[in-house]
Short mmCIF file of C-alpha atoms in Angstrom, two decimals:
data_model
loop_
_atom_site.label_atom_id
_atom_site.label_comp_id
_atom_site.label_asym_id
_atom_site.label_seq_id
_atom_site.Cartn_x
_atom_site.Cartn_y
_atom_site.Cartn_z
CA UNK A 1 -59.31 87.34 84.76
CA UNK A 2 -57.80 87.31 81.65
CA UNK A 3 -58.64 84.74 78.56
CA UNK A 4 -55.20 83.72 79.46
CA UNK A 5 -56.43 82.29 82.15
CA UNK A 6 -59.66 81.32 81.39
CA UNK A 7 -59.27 77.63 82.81
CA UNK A 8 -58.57 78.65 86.29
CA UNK A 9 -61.60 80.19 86.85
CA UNK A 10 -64.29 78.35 89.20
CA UNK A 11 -67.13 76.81 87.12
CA UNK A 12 -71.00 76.52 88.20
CA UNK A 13 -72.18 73.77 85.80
CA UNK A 14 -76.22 74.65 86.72
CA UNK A 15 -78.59 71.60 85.09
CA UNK A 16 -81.67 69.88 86.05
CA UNK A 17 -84.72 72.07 87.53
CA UNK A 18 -88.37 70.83 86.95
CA UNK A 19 -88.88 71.02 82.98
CA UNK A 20 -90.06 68.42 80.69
CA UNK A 21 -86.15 68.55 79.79
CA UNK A 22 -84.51 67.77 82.70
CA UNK A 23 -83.17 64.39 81.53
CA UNK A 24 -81.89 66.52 78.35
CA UNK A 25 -80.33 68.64 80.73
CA UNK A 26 -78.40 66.15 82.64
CA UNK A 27 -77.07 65.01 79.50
CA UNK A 28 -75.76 68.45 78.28
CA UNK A 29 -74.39 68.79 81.73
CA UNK A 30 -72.28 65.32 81.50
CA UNK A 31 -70.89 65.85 78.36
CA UNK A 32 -70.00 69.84 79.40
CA UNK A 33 -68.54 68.50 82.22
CA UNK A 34 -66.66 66.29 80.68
CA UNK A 35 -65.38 68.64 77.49
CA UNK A 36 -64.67 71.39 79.96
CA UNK A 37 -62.07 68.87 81.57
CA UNK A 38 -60.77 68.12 78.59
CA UNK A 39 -60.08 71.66 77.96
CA UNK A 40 -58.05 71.70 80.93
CA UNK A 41 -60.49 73.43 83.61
CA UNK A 42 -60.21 72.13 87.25
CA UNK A 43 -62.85 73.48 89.20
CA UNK A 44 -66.09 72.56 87.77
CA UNK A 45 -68.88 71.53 89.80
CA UNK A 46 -72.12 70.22 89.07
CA UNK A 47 -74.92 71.61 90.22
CA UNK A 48 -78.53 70.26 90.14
CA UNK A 49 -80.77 73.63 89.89
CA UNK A 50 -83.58 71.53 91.86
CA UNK A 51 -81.82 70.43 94.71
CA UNK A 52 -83.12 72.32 98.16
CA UNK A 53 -79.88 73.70 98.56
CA UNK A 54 -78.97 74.48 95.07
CA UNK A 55 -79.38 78.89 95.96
CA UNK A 56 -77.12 78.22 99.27
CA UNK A 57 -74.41 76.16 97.27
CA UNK A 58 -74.52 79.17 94.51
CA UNK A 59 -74.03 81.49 96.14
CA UNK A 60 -71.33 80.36 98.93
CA UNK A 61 -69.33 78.70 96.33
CA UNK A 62 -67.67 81.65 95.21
CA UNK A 63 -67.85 81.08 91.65
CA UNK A 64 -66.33 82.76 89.03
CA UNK A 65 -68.56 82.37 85.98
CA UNK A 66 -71.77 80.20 85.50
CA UNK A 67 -72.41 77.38 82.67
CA UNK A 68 -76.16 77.05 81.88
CA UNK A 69 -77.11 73.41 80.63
CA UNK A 70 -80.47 73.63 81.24
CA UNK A 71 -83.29 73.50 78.89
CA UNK A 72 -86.66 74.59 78.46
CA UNK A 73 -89.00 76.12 81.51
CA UNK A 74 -86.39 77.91 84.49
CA UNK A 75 -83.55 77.20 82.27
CA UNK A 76 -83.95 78.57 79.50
CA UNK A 77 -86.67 81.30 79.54
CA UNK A 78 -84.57 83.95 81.40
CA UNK A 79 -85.37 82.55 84.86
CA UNK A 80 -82.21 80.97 86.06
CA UNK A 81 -80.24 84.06 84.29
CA UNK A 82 -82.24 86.28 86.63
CA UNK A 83 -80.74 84.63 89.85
CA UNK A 84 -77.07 84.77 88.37
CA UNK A 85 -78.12 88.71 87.57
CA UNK A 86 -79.11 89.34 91.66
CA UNK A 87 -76.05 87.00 92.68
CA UNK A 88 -73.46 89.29 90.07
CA UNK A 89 -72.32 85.59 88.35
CA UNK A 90 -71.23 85.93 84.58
CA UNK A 91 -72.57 83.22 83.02
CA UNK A 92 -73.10 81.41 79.29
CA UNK A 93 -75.21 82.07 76.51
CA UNK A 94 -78.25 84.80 76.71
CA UNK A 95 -79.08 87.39 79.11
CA UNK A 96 -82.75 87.50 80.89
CA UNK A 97 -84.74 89.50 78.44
CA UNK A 98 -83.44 87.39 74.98
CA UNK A 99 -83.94 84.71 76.69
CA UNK A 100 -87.17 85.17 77.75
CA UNK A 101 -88.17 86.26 74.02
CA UNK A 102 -86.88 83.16 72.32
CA UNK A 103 -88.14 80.75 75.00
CA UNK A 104 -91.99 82.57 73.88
CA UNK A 105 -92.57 81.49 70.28
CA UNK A 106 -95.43 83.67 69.78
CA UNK A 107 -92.87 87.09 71.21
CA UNK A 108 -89.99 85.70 69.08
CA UNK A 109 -92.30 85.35 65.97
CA UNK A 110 -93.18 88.69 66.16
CA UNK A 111 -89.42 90.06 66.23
CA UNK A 112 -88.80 87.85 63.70
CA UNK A 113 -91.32 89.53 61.26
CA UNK A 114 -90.26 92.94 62.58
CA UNK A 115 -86.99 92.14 61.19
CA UNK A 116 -88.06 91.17 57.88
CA UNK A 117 -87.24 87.18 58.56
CA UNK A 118 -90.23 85.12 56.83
CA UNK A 119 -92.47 83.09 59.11
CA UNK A 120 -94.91 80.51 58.54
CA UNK A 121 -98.80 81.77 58.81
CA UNK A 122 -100.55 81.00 62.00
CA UNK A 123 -102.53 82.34 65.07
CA UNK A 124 -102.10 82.40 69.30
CA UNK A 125 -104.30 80.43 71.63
CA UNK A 126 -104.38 81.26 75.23
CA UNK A 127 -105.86 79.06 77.70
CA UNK A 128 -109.82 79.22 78.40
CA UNK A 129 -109.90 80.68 74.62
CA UNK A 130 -112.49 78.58 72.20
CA UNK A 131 -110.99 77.48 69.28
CA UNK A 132 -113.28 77.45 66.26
CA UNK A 133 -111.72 74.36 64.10
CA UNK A 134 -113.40 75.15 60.88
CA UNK A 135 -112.58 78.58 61.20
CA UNK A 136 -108.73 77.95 61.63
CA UNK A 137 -108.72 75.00 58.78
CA UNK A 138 -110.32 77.52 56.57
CA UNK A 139 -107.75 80.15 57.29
CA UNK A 140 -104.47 77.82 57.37
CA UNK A 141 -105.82 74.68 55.76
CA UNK A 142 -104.26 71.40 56.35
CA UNK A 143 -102.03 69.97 57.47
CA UNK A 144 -101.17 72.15 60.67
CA UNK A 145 -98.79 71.99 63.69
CA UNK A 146 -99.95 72.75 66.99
CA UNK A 147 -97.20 73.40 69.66
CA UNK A 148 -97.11 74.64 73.14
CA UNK A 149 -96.18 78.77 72.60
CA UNK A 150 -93.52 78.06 75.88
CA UNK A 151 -91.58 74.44 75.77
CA UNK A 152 -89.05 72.93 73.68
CA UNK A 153 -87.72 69.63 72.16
CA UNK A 154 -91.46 68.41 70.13
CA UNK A 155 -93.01 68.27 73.95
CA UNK A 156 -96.62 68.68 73.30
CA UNK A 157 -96.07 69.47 69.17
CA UNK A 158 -99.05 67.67 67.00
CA UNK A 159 -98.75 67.03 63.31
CA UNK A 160 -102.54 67.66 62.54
CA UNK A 161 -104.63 66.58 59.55
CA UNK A 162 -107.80 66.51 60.20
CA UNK A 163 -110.23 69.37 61.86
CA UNK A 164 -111.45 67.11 64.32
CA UNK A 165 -107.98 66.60 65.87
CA UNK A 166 -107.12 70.39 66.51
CA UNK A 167 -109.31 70.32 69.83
CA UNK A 168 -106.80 67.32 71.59
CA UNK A 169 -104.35 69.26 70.09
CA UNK A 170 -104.48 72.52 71.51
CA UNK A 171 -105.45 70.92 74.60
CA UNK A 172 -101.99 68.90 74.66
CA UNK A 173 -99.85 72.28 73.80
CA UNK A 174 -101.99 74.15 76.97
CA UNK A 175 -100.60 71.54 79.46
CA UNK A 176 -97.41 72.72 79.29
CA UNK A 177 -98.10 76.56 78.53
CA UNK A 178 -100.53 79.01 79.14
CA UNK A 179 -100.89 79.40 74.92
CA UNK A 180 -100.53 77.57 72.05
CA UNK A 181 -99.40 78.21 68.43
CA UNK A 182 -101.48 76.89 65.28
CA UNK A 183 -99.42 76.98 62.20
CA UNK A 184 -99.51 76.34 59.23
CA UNK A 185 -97.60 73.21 57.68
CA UNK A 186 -94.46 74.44 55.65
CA UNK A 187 -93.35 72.48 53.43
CA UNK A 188 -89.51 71.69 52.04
CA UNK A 189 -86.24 70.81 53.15
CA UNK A 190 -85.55 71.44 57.33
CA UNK A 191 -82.80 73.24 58.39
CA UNK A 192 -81.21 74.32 61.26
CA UNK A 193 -78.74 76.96 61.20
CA UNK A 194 -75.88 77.58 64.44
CA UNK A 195 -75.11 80.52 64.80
CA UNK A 196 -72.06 81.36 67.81
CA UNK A 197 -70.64 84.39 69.25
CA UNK A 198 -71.52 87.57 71.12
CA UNK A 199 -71.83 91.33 68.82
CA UNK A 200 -69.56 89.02 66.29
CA UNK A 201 -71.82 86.24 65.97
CA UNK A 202 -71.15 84.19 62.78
CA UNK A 203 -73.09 81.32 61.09
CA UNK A 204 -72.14 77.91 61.69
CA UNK A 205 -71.90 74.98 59.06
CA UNK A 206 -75.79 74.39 57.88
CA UNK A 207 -76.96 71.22 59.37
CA UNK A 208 -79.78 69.33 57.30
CA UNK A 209 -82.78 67.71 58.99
CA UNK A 210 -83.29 64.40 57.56
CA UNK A 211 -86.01 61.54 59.49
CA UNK A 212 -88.58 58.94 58.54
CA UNK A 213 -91.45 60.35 60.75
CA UNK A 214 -93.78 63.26 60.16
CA UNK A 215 -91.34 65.42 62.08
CA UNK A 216 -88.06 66.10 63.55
CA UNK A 217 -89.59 64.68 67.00
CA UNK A 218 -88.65 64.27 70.80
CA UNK A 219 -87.38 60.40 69.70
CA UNK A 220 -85.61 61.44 66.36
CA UNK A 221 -83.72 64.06 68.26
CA UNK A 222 -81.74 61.90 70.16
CA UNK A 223 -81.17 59.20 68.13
CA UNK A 224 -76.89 58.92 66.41
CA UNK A 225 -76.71 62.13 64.77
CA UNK A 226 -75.58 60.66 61.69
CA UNK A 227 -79.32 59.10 61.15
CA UNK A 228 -80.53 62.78 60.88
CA UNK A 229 -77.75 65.05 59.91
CA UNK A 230 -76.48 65.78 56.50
CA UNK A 231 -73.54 68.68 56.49
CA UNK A 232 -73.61 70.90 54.68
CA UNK A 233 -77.41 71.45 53.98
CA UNK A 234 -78.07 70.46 50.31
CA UNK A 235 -79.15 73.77 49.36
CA UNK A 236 -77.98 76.06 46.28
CA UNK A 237 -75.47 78.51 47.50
CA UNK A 238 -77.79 81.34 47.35
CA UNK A 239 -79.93 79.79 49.55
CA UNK A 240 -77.65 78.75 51.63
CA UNK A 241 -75.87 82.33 52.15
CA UNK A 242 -79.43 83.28 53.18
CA UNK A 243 -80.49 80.90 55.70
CA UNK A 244 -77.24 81.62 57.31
CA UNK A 245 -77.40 85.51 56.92
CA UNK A 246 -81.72 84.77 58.64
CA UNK A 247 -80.00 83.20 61.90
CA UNK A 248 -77.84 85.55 62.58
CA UNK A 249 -80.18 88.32 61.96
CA UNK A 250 -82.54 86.12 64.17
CA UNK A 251 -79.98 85.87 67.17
CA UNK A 252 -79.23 89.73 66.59
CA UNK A 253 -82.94 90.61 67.13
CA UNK A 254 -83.77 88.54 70.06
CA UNK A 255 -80.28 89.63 71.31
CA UNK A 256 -78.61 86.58 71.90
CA UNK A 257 -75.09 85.70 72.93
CA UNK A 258 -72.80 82.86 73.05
CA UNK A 259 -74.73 81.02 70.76
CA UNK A 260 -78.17 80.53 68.84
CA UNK A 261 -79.66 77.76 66.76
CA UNK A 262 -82.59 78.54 64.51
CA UNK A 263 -84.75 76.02 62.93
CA UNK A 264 -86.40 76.62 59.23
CA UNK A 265 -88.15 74.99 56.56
CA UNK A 266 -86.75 76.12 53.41
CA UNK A 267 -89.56 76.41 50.83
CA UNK A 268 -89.12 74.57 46.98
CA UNK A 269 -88.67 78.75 46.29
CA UNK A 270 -85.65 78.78 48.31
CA UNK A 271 -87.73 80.89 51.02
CA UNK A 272 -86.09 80.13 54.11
CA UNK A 273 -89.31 80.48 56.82
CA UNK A 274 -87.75 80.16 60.78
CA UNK A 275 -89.58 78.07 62.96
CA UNK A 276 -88.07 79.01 65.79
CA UNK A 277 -84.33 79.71 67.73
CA UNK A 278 -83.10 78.23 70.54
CA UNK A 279 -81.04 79.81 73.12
CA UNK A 280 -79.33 77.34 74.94
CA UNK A 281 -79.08 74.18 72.34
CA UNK A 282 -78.61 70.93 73.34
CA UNK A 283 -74.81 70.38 74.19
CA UNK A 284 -74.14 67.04 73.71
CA UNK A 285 -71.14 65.87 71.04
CA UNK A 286 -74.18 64.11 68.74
CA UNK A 287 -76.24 67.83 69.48
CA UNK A 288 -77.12 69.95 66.52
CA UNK A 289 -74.81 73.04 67.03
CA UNK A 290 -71.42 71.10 68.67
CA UNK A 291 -71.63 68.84 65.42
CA UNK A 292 -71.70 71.53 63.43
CA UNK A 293 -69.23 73.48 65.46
CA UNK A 294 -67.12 69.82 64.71
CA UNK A 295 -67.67 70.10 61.29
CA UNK A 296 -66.19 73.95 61.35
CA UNK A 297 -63.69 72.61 63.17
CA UNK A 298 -63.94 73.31 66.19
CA UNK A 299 -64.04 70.68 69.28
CA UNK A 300 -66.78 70.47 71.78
CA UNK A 301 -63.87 71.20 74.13
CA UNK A 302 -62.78 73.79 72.62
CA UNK A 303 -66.28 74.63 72.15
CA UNK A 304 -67.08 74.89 75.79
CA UNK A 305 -64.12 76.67 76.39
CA UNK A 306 -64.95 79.42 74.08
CA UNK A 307 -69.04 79.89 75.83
CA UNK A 308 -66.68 80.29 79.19
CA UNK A 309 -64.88 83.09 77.50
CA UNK A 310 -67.67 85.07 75.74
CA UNK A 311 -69.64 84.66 79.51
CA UNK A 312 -66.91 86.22 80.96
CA UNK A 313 -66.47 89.06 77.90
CA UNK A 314 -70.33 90.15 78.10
CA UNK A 315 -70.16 90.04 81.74
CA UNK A 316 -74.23 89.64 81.81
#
């Protein structure tokens, strides 16, 4: 079908599944749902990933193109884009193997410094591994982040200081994946950098981090985007230039499409260090990238219409 006729076509809206995020999910799904009807499409239904007959109603429901609101474990790791792959759905944003890499922080990390894209120093835990807290305070100092290697929005992320916390909080990140990352703290301005688009990806408006607490957590995340976001980034245009140019070369070397959104701490050098990208961002209006995307100009409805159309370009 042409991009003519892009609102015609049959819509699986998939959310929900079994992940920390589902609630996050539902949300993205609402506001899609609602921004997609705004752009004019008529045939969009909802569909809750965990129900018992969620395969059955996929695949009889002769749908044209699949839109993936789901975040974190199934969603967004490249395990609901394998079942669209076996059922021949096009469908938004990544394709199995990219997302699998970004959804592993420790995989991603490593394309990121096979690319040339600065990262912060740090080490990979797996599960029944001892950790030797001196050892990894010696190496990395303090303070350090500990984060679950496979999760996303701060679930299980601990802001340590001390060396006697690092056991609790490797031991936190392991509940929710089989390893862990120990980093260290990086310190300056947080970023996060949009990036949208399939072999043309481009850079989105730089969105600037701003909170009270030790980190851009869980709570901060969904509190009125205009508490924590400050467009553009106050960065010197160099810098700027370059954080943008990083998360697109981040997005080209996980291979991502549709859209990206890398996060990085942008050193008092101007060293932009990535933290991490996200495949499928969080697609509310108030969400990172559609505020940016707002900012560029562009609508979340118009938004959402234009994920539909690169789905249907790349085909998956």
């Amino acid at each position: 079908m042409s991009s003519t006729d892009v609102t015609k076509n049959h819509v699986a809206l998939l959310w929900g599944g079994w992940a920390d995020e589902r609630d996050v999910s539902h949300s993205s799904a609402e506001a899609v749902a609602k921004a997609l009807a705004e752009a004019g499409f008529e045939h969009v239904d909802m569909l809750d990933v965990a129900d018992p007959q969620f395969v059955v109603a996929l695949s009889d429901g002769h749908y044209d193109v699949a839109f993936v609101a789901m975040h974190g474990a199934f969603g967004e790791d490249g395990c609901i884009q394998g079942l669209l792959e076996v059922l021949h759905i096009p469908y938004t944003f990544s394709g199995v193997l990219a997302s699998a890499m970004g959804a592993d922080k420790d995989v991603s990390k490593l394309l990121y410094e096979q690319a040339g894209i600065p990262v912060p120093r740090g080490l990979c835990v797996h599960r029944g591994e001892v950790v030797n807290p001196g050892a990894v305070v010696e190496e990395l100092g303090l303070p350090l982040f500990i984060k679950p290697a496979v999760n996303g929005s701060s679930y299980g992320v601990t802001r340590v200081t001390a060396p006697e916390q690092i056991d609790d909080a490797v031991k936190l990140a392991l509940e929710s994946s089989d390893h862990a990352l120990i980093e260290e703290c990086v310190v300056g301005t947080e970023i996060t950098v949009p990036v949208i688009g399939n072999e043309d990806a481009r850079a989105l408006p730089i969105v600037e981090v701003v909170m009270e607490g030790e980190f851009y957590d869980l709570k901060a995340k969904y509190e009125p985007s205009e508490l924590h976001h400050v467009m553009p980034a106050r960065l010197a245009p160099d810098v700027y230039g370059r954080a943008q140019e990083l998360a697109v070369m981040a997005h080209q070397a996980l291979g991502c499409a549709g859209c990206s959104r890398s996060d990085f701490i942008v050193k008092a050098d101007g060293t932009p260090v990535i933290l991490e990208t996200n495949t499928i961002p969080g697609m509310t209006e108030r969400s990172l990238l559609p505020d940016s995307a707002a900012h560029d100009g562009i609508p979340f409805s118009k938004l959402c219409r234009m994920f539909i159309e690169w789905a249907l370009e790349a085909g998956n």
